[in-house]
Amino acid sequence: MDKDRDPRATELANLKEALANFGHKLDAYEARIGRKSKASQPHCPTSTDPHIAFANEVVAAMKDRTAEGHCMVGIPGSHPS
């Protein structure tokens, strides 16, 4: 990681990654307990806050990737796409 990078940008990137990971883990948990995935359900209305709107897009993209059969890198048995 670039040490000259703005700490706020670094923290924002870390939060985006954590949110994406959370969405993936939530889907995996719901699949284990037999709950229907929310990937096919309509999304909530978009927020006027661009950061929240972006976070919603990240989670939706992760759910779409999970629904398509793609996995995240680092999960045993997965492959990068």
PDB file of C-alpha atoms in Angstrom:
ATOM      1  CA  MET A   1       0.000   0.000   0.000  1.00  0.00           C
ATOM      2  CA  ASP A   2       1.237   3.480  -0.797  1.00  0.00           C
ATOM      3  CA  LYS A   3       2.353   5.209   2.422  1.00  0.00           C
ATOM      4  CA  ASP A   4       1.674   8.675   0.951  1.00  0.00           C
ATOM      5  CA  ARG A   5      -1.989   7.880   0.384  1.00  0.00           C
ATOM      6  CA  ASP A   6      -4.493  10.027   2.271  1.00  0.00           C
ATOM      7  CA  PRO A   7      -5.457   8.173   5.486  1.00  0.00           C
ATOM      8  CA  ARG A   8      -9.122   8.952   4.826  1.00  0.00           C
ATOM      9  CA  ALA A   9      -8.937   7.352   1.386  1.00  0.00           C
ATOM     10  CA  THR A  10      -7.235   4.313   2.900  1.00  0.00           C
ATOM     11  CA  GLU A  11      -9.915   4.024   5.575  1.00  0.00           C
ATOM     12  CA  LEU A  12     -12.678   4.412   2.978  1.00  0.00           C
ATOM     13  CA  ALA A  13     -11.130   1.645   0.876  1.00  0.00           C
ATOM     14  CA  ASN A  14     -10.898  -0.573   3.972  1.00  0.00           C
ATOM     15  CA  LEU A  15     -14.549   0.093   4.822  1.00  0.00           C
ATOM     16  CA  LYS A  16     -15.661  -0.699   1.264  1.00  0.00           C
ATOM     17  CA  GLU A  17     -13.774  -3.992   1.381  1.00  0.00           C
ATOM     18  CA  ALA A  18     -15.207  -4.840   4.804  1.00  0.00           C
ATOM     19  CA  LEU A  19     -18.733  -4.078   3.595  1.00  0.00           C
ATOM     20  CA  ALA A  20     -18.299  -6.282   0.544  1.00  0.00           C
ATOM     21  CA  ASN A  21     -16.965  -9.101   2.726  1.00  0.00           C
ATOM     22  CA  PHE A  22     -19.860  -8.687   5.144  1.00  0.00           C
ATOM     23  CA  GLY A  23     -22.396  -8.954   2.322  1.00  0.00           C
ATOM     24  CA  HIS A  24     -20.760 -12.144   1.096  1.00  0.00           C
ATOM     25  CA  LYS A  25     -20.599 -13.676   4.581  1.00  0.00           C
ATOM     26  CA  LEU A  26     -24.219 -12.745   5.258  1.00  0.00           C
ATOM     27  CA  ASP A  27     -25.308 -14.507   2.070  1.00  0.00           C
ATOM     28  CA  ALA A  28     -23.256 -17.573   3.019  1.00  0.00           C
ATOM     29  CA  TYR A  29     -24.781 -17.624   6.504  1.00  0.00           C
ATOM     30  CA  GLU A  30     -28.306 -17.271   5.138  1.00  0.00           C
ATOM     31  CA  ALA A  31     -27.632 -20.112   2.688  1.00  0.00           C
ATOM     32  CA  ARG A  32     -26.426 -22.324   5.552  1.00  0.00           C
ATOM     33  CA  ILE A  33     -29.547 -21.700   7.627  1.00  0.00           C
ATOM     34  CA  GLY A  34     -31.803 -22.160   4.602  1.00  0.00           C
ATOM     35  CA  ARG A  35     -32.996 -18.593   4.263  1.00  0.00           C
ATOM     36  CA  LYS A  36     -33.774 -17.350   0.749  1.00  0.00           C
ATOM     37  CA  SER A  37     -31.090 -15.099  -0.738  1.00  0.00           C
ATOM     38  CA  LYS A  38     -32.008 -11.454  -1.046  1.00  0.00           C
ATOM     39  CA  ALA A  39     -30.045 -11.139  -4.299  1.00  0.00           C
ATOM     40  CA  SER A  40     -33.246 -11.618  -6.313  1.00  0.00           C
ATOM     41  CA  GLN A  41     -35.337  -9.272  -4.175  1.00  0.00           C
ATOM     42  CA  PRO A  42     -35.756  -5.597  -5.132  1.00  0.00           C
ATOM     43  CA  HIS A  43     -33.207  -3.227  -3.687  1.00  0.00           C
ATOM     44  CA  CYS A  44     -34.042  -0.474  -1.220  1.00  0.00           C
ATOM     45  CA  PRO A  45     -34.404   3.026  -2.636  1.00  0.00           C
ATOM     46  CA  THR A  46     -31.077   4.700  -3.237  1.00  0.00           C
ATOM     47  CA  SER A  47     -29.729   7.106  -0.678  1.00  0.00           C
ATOM     48  CA  THR A  48     -28.847  10.721  -1.368  1.00  0.00           C
ATOM     49  CA  ASP A  49     -25.522  10.137   0.425  1.00  0.00           C
ATOM     50  CA  PRO A  50     -23.069   9.025  -2.291  1.00  0.00           C
ATOM     51  CA  HIS A  51     -21.085   6.860   0.138  1.00  0.00           C
ATOM     52  CA  ILE A  52     -24.186   4.927   1.197  1.00  0.00           C
ATOM     53  CA  ALA A  53     -25.290   4.607  -2.414  1.00  0.00           C
ATOM     54  CA  PHE A  54     -21.847   3.237  -3.323  1.00  0.00           C
ATOM     55  CA  ALA A  55     -21.948   0.807  -0.388  1.00  0.00           C
ATOM     56  CA  ASN A  56     -25.355  -0.429  -1.572  1.00  0.00           C
ATOM     57  CA  GLU A  57     -23.931  -0.962  -5.062  1.00  0.00           C
ATOM     58  CA  VAL A  58     -20.985  -2.929  -3.643  1.00  0.00           C
ATOM     59  CA  VAL A  59     -23.250  -5.235  -1.645  1.00  0.00           C
ATOM     60  CA  ALA A  60     -25.589  -5.695  -4.620  1.00  0.00           C
ATOM     61  CA  ALA A  61     -22.637  -6.528  -6.881  1.00  0.00           C
ATOM     62  CA  MET A  62     -21.308  -9.049  -4.378  1.00  0.00           C
ATOM     63  CA  LYS A  63     -24.730 -10.672  -4.112  1.00  0.00           C
ATOM     64  CA  ASP A  64     -24.986 -10.807  -7.918  1.00  0.00           C
ATOM     65  CA  ARG A  65     -21.541 -12.445  -8.124  1.00  0.00           C
ATOM     66  CA  THR A  66     -22.584 -14.979  -5.489  1.00  0.00           C
ATOM     67  CA  ALA A  67     -25.821 -15.687  -7.355  1.00  0.00           C
ATOM     68  CA  GLU A  68     -23.834 -16.222 -10.576  1.00  0.00           C
ATOM     69  CA  GLY A  69     -21.618 -18.798  -8.875  1.00  0.00           C
ATOM     70  CA  HIS A  70     -18.515 -16.638  -8.474  1.00  0.00           C
ATOM     71  CA  CYS A  71     -16.640 -16.699  -5.180  1.00  0.00           C
ATOM     72  CA  MET A  72     -14.327 -14.239  -3.518  1.00  0.00           C
ATOM     73  CA  VAL A  73     -10.583 -14.812  -3.644  1.00  0.00           C
ATOM     74  CA  GLY A  74      -9.253 -16.398  -0.477  1.00  0.00           C
ATOM     75  CA  ILE A  75     -12.158 -18.740   0.114  1.00  0.00           C
ATOM     76  CA  PRO A  76     -11.086 -22.384  -0.124  1.00  0.00           C
ATOM     77  CA  GLY A  77     -12.159 -23.879  -3.435  1.00  0.00           C
ATOM     78  CA  SER A  78     -12.704 -20.506  -5.067  1.00  0.00           C
ATOM     79  CA  HIS A  79     -11.046 -19.044  -8.104  1.00  0.00           C
ATOM     80  CA  PRO A  80     -10.481 -15.409  -9.073  1.00  0.00           C
ATOM     81  CA  SER A  81     -12.728 -14.213 -11.872  1.00  0.00           C
TER      82      SER A  81
END
